[in-house]
Tab-separated table of C-alpha atoms in Angstrom:
chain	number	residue	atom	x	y	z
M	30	UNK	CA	0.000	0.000	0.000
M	31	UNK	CA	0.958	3.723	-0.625
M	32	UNK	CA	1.910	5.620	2.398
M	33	UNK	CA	2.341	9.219	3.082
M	34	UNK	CA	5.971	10.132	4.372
M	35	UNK	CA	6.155	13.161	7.553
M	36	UNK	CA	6.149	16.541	7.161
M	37	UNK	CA	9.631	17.037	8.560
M	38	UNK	CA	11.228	14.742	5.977
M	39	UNK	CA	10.053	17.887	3.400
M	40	UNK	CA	10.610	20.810	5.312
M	41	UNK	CA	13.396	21.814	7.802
M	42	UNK	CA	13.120	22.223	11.344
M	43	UNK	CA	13.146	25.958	12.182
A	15	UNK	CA	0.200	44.008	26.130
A	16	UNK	CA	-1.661	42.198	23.252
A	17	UNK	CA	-4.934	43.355	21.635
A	18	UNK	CA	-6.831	42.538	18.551
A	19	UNK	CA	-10.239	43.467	18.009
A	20	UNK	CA	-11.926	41.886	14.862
A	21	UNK	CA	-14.984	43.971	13.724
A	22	UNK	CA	-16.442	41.018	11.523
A	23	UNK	CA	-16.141	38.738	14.791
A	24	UNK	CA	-17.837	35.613	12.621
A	25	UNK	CA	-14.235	35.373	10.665
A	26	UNK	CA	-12.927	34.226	13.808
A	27	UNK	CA	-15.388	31.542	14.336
A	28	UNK	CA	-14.962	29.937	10.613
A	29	UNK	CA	-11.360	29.865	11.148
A	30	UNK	CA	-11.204	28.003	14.181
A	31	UNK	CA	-14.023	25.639	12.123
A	32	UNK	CA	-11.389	25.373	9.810
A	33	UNK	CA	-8.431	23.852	11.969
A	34	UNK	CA	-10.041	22.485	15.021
A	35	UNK	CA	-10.700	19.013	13.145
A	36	UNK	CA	-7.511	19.086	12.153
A	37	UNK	CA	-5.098	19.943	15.373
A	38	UNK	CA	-6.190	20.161	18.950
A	39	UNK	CA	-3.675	22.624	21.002
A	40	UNK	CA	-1.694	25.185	18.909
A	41	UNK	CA	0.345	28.418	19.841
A	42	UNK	CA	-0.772	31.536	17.968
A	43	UNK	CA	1.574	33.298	17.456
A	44	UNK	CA	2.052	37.377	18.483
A	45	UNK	CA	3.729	39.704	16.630
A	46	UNK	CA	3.624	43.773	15.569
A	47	UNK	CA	2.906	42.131	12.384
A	48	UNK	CA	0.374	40.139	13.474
A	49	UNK	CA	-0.927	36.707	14.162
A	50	UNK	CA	0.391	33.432	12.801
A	51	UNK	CA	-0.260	29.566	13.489
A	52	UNK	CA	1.202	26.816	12.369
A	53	UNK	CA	0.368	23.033	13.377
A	54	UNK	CA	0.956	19.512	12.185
A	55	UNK	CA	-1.548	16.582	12.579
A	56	UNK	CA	-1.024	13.881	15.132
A	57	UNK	CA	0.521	11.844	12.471
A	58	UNK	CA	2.663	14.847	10.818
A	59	UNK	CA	1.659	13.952	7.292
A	60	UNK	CA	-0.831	17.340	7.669
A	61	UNK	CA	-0.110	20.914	8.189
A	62	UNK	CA	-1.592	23.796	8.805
A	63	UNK	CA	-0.399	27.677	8.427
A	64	UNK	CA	-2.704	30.354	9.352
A	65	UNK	CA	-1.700	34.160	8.918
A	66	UNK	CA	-3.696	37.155	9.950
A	67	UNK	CA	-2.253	40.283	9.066
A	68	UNK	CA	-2.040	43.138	12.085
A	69	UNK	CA	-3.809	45.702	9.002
A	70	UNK	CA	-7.406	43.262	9.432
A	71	UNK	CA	-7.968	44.136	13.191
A	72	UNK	CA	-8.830	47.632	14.651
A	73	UNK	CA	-6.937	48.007	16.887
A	74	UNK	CA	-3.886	45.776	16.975
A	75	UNK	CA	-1.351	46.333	19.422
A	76	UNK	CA	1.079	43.858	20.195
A	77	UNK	CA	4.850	45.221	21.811
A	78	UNK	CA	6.516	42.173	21.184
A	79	UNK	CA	6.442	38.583	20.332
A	80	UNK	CA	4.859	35.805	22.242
A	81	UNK	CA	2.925	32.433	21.767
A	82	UNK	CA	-0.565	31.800	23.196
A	83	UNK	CA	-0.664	28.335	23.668
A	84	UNK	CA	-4.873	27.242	23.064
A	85	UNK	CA	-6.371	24.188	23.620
A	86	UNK	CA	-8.778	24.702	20.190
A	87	UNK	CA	-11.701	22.856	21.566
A	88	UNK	CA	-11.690	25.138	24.521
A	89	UNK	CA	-11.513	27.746	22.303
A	90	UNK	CA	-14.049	26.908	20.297
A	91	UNK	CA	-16.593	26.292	23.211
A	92	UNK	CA	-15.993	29.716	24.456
A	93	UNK	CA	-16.708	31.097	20.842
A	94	UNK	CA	-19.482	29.342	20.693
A	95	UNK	CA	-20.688	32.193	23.162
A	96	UNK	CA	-19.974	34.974	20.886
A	97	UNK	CA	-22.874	36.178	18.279
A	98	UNK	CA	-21.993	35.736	14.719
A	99	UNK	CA	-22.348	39.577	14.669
A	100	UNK	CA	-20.617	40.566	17.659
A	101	UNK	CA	-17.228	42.568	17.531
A	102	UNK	CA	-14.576	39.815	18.896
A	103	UNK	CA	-11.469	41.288	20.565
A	104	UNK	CA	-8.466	39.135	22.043
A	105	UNK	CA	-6.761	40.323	24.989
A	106	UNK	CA	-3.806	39.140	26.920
A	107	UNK	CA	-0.631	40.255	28.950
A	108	UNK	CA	2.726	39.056	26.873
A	109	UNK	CA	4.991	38.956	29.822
A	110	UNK	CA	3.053	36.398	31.620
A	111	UNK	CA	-0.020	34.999	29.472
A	112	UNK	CA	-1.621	32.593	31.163
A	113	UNK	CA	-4.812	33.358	30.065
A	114	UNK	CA	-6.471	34.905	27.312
A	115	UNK	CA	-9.536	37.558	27.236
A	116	UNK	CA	-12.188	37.052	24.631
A	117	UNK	CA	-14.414	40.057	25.047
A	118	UNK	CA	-17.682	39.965	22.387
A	119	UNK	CA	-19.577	42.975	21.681
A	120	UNK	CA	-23.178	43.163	20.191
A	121	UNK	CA	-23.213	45.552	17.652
A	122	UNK	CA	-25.080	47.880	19.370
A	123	UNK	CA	-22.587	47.628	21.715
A	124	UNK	CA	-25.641	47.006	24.582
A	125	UNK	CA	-23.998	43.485	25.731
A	126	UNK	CA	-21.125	43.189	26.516
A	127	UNK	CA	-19.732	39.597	27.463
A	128	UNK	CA	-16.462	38.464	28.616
A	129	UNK	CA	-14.420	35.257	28.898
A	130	UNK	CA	-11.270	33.831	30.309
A	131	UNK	CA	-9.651	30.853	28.443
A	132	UNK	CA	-6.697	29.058	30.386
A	133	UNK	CA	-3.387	28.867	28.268
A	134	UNK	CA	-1.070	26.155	28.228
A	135	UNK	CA	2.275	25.260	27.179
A	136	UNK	CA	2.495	23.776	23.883
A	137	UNK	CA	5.720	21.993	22.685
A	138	UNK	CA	5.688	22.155	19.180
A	139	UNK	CA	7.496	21.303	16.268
A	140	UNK	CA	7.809	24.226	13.704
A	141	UNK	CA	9.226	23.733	10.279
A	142	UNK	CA	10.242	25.876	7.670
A	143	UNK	CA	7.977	26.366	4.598
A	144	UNK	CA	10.004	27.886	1.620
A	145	UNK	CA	8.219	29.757	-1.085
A	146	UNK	CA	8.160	27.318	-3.628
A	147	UNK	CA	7.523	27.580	-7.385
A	148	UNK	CA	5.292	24.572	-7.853
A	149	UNK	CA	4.706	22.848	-11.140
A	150	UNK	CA	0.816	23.200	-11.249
A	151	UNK	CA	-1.052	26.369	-9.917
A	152	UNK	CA	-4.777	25.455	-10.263
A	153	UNK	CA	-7.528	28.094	-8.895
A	154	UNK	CA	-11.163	27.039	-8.721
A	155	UNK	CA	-14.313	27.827	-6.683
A	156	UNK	CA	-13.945	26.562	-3.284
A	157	UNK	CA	-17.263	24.981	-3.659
A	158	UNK	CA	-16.354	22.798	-6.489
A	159	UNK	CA	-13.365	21.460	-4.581
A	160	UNK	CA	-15.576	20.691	-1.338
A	161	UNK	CA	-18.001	18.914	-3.732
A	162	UNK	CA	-15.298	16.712	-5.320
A	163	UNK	CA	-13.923	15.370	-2.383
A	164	UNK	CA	-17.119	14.522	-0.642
A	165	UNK	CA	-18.132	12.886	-4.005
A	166	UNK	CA	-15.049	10.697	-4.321
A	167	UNK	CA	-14.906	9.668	-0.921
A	168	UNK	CA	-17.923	7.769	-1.869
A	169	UNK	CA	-15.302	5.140	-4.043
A	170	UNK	CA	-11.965	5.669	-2.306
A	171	UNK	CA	-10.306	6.816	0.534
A	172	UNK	CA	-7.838	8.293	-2.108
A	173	UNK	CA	-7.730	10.469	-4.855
A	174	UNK	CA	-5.183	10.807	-7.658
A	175	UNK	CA	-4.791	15.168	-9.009
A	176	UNK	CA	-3.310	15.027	-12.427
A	177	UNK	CA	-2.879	18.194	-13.895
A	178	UNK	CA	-2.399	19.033	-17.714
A	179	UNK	CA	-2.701	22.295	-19.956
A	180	UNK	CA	-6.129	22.059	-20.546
A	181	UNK	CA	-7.768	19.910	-17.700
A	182	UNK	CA	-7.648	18.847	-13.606
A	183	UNK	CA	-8.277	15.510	-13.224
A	184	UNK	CA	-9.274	13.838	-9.898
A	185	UNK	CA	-10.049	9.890	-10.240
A	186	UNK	CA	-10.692	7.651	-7.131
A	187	UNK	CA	-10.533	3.872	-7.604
A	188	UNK	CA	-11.946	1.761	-5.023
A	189	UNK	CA	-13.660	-1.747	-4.377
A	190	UNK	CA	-17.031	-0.604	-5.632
A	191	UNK	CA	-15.781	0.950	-8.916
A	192	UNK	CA	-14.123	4.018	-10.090
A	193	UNK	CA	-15.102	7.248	-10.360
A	194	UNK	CA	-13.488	10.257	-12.019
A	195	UNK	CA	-13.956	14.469	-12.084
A	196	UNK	CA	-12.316	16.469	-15.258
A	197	UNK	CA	-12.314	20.369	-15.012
A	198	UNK	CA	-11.308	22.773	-17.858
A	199	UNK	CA	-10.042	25.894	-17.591
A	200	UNK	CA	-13.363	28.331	-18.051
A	201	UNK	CA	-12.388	32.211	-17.336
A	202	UNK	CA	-15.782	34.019	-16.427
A	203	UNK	CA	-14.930	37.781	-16.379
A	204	UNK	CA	-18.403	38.774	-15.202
A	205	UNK	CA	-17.911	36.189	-12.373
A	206	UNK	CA	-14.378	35.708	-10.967
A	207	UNK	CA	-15.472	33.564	-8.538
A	208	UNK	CA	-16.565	31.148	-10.607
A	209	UNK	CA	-13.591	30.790	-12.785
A	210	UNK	CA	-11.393	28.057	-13.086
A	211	UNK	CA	-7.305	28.684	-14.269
A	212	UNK	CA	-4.174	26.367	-14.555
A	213	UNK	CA	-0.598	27.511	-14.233
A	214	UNK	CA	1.458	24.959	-15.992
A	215	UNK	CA	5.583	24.230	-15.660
A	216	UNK	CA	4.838	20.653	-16.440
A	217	UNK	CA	1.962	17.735	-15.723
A	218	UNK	CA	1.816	16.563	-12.166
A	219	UNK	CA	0.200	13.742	-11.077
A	220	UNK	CA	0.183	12.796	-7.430
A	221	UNK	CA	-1.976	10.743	-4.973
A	222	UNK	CA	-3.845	12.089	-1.974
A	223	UNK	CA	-6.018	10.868	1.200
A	224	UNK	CA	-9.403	11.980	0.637
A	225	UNK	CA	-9.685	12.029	4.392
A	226	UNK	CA	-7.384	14.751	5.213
A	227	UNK	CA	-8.206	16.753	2.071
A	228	UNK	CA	-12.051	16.951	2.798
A	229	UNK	CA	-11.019	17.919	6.529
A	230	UNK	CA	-9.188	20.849	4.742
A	231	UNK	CA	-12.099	21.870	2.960
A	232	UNK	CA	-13.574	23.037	5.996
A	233	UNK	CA	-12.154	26.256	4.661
A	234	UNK	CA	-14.588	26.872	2.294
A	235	UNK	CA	-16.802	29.366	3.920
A	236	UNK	CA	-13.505	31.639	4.013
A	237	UNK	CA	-13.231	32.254	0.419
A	238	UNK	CA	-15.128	31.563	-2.732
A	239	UNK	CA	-12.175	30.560	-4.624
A	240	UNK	CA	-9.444	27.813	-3.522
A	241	UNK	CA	-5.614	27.518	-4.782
A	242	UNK	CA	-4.342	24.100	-5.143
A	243	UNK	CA	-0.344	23.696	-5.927
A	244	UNK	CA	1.575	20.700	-6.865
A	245	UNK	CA	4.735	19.201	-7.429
A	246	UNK	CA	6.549	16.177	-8.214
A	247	UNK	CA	7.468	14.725	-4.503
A	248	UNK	CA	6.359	17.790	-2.861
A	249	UNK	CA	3.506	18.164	-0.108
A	250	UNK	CA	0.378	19.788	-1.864
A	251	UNK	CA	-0.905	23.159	-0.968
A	252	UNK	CA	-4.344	24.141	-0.614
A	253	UNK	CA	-4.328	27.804	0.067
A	254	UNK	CA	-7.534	29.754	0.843
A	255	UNK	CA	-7.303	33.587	0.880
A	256	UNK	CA	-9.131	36.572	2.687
A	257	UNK	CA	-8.942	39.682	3.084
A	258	UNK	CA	-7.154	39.509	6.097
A	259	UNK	CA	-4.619	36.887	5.475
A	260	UNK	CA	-4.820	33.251	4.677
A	261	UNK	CA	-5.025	29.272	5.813
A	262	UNK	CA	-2.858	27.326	4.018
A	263	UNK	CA	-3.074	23.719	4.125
A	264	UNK	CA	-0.329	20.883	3.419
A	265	UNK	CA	-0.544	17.047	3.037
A	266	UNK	CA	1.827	14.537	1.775
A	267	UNK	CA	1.615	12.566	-1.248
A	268	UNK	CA	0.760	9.042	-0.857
A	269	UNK	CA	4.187	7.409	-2.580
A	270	UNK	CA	5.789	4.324	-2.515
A	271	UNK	CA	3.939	0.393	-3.149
């Protein structure tokens, strides 16, 4: 099955 | 010392419809420029960015940045106090803000009510969002978005965008069949609202959970029109403007097998 990947693995931490 | 009084106090209560399904405790965040909020879902695949500009509120004061940490629910009981026409201002001291003052006004300014909402400390992640030129810009009535996604839920808990020159695309395959939605471009001069435009760099075509994007669609009573941007590998953004800012929405792609 497809998954969705975090957030944080797109954008940087501020 | 923070204060922000919103005339049209019913903005308030639309926005808070539009995140409270989606995060329950989130800072706002203070500034002289105004107020900003940014929260993930509890599984981080979701995000949220809310902006109000300090130009929308009359007054705004605010001396210097600070974080009001809200339980939304709370919130969002004590709105449920205010009158969709009552004048909505937010009160609170920044050196030590451990509560925050919802005062709502009747507009003939005969009832006056006021409220106390606890604050709390809220730990939260905060990422960077660049500005990001996306390879499909796609505006279309808010409306028209809504009523796509609670359509397609009907086959699939997921919906595949593909984006081309001429046409949007949304297809859902599930166990009961398929289903699919096809948009062209229409530019209605007369009625802006109702127009539908693509930006093109190149096709996109990208999977999505139906779930979270109906949740985001909870936004629709804030603006008639809705911006959707993708790219290849990229989160999509659904971006719904006002006059006084905007709510911008993120969700990862579904990828992988």
């Amino acid at each position: 099955t497809r998954s969705q990947i975090r957030m944080s693995r797109y954008f940087s931490n501020n | 010392m923070f204060e922000a009084r919103l005339t049209q106090g019913a903005l308030l209560k639309r926005l808070l419809d539009s995140v409270k399904e989606l995060v329950t405790d989130a800072n706002f965040d203070c500034s002289e420029t105004g107020i900003s909020l940014q929260a993930m879902d509890n599984s981080h695949v979701a995000l949220v960015s809310l902006s109000l500009r300090a130009e929308g509120f009359n007054p705004y004061r605010c001396d210097r940045g600070f974080s009001l940490g809200v339980n939304l629910n709370s919130l969002n009981k004590i709105m449920k106090c205010a009158g969709n026409e009552d004048v909505i201002t937010l009160k609170a001291d920044d050196s030590s803000a451990d509560s925050l003052c919802l005062l709502f006004e009747n507009s003939s300014n005969e009832r006056v009510s006021e409220y106390e909402l606890k604050l709390m400390d809220i730990d939260q992640e905060h990422l960077s969002i660049p500005e990001t030129d996306y390879d499909a810009t796609v505006m279309m009535p808010s409306a028209e978005f809504q009523r796509i996604c609670r359509d397609l839920m009907v086959v699939s808990e997921s919906v595949t965008i593909d984006v081309s020159k001429d046409e949007i695309k949304f297809t859902a395959e599930g166990e009961l069949g398929t289903g699919n939605v096809k948009l062209k471009p229409t530019s209605t001069i007369d009625k802006p609202e109702e127009s539908i435009t693509i930006e093109l760099g190149q096709t996109v075509s990208l999977q999505f959970s139906l779930k979270y994007l109906s949740n985001f669609t909870r936004g629709t009573p804030l603006s008639d029109q809705v911006m959707l941007c993708l790219s290849d590998n990229m989160p999509l953004l659904v971006e719904y403007k006002m006059d006084i800012g905007y709510i911008r929405y993120y969700l990862a792609p579904k990828v992988g097998d």
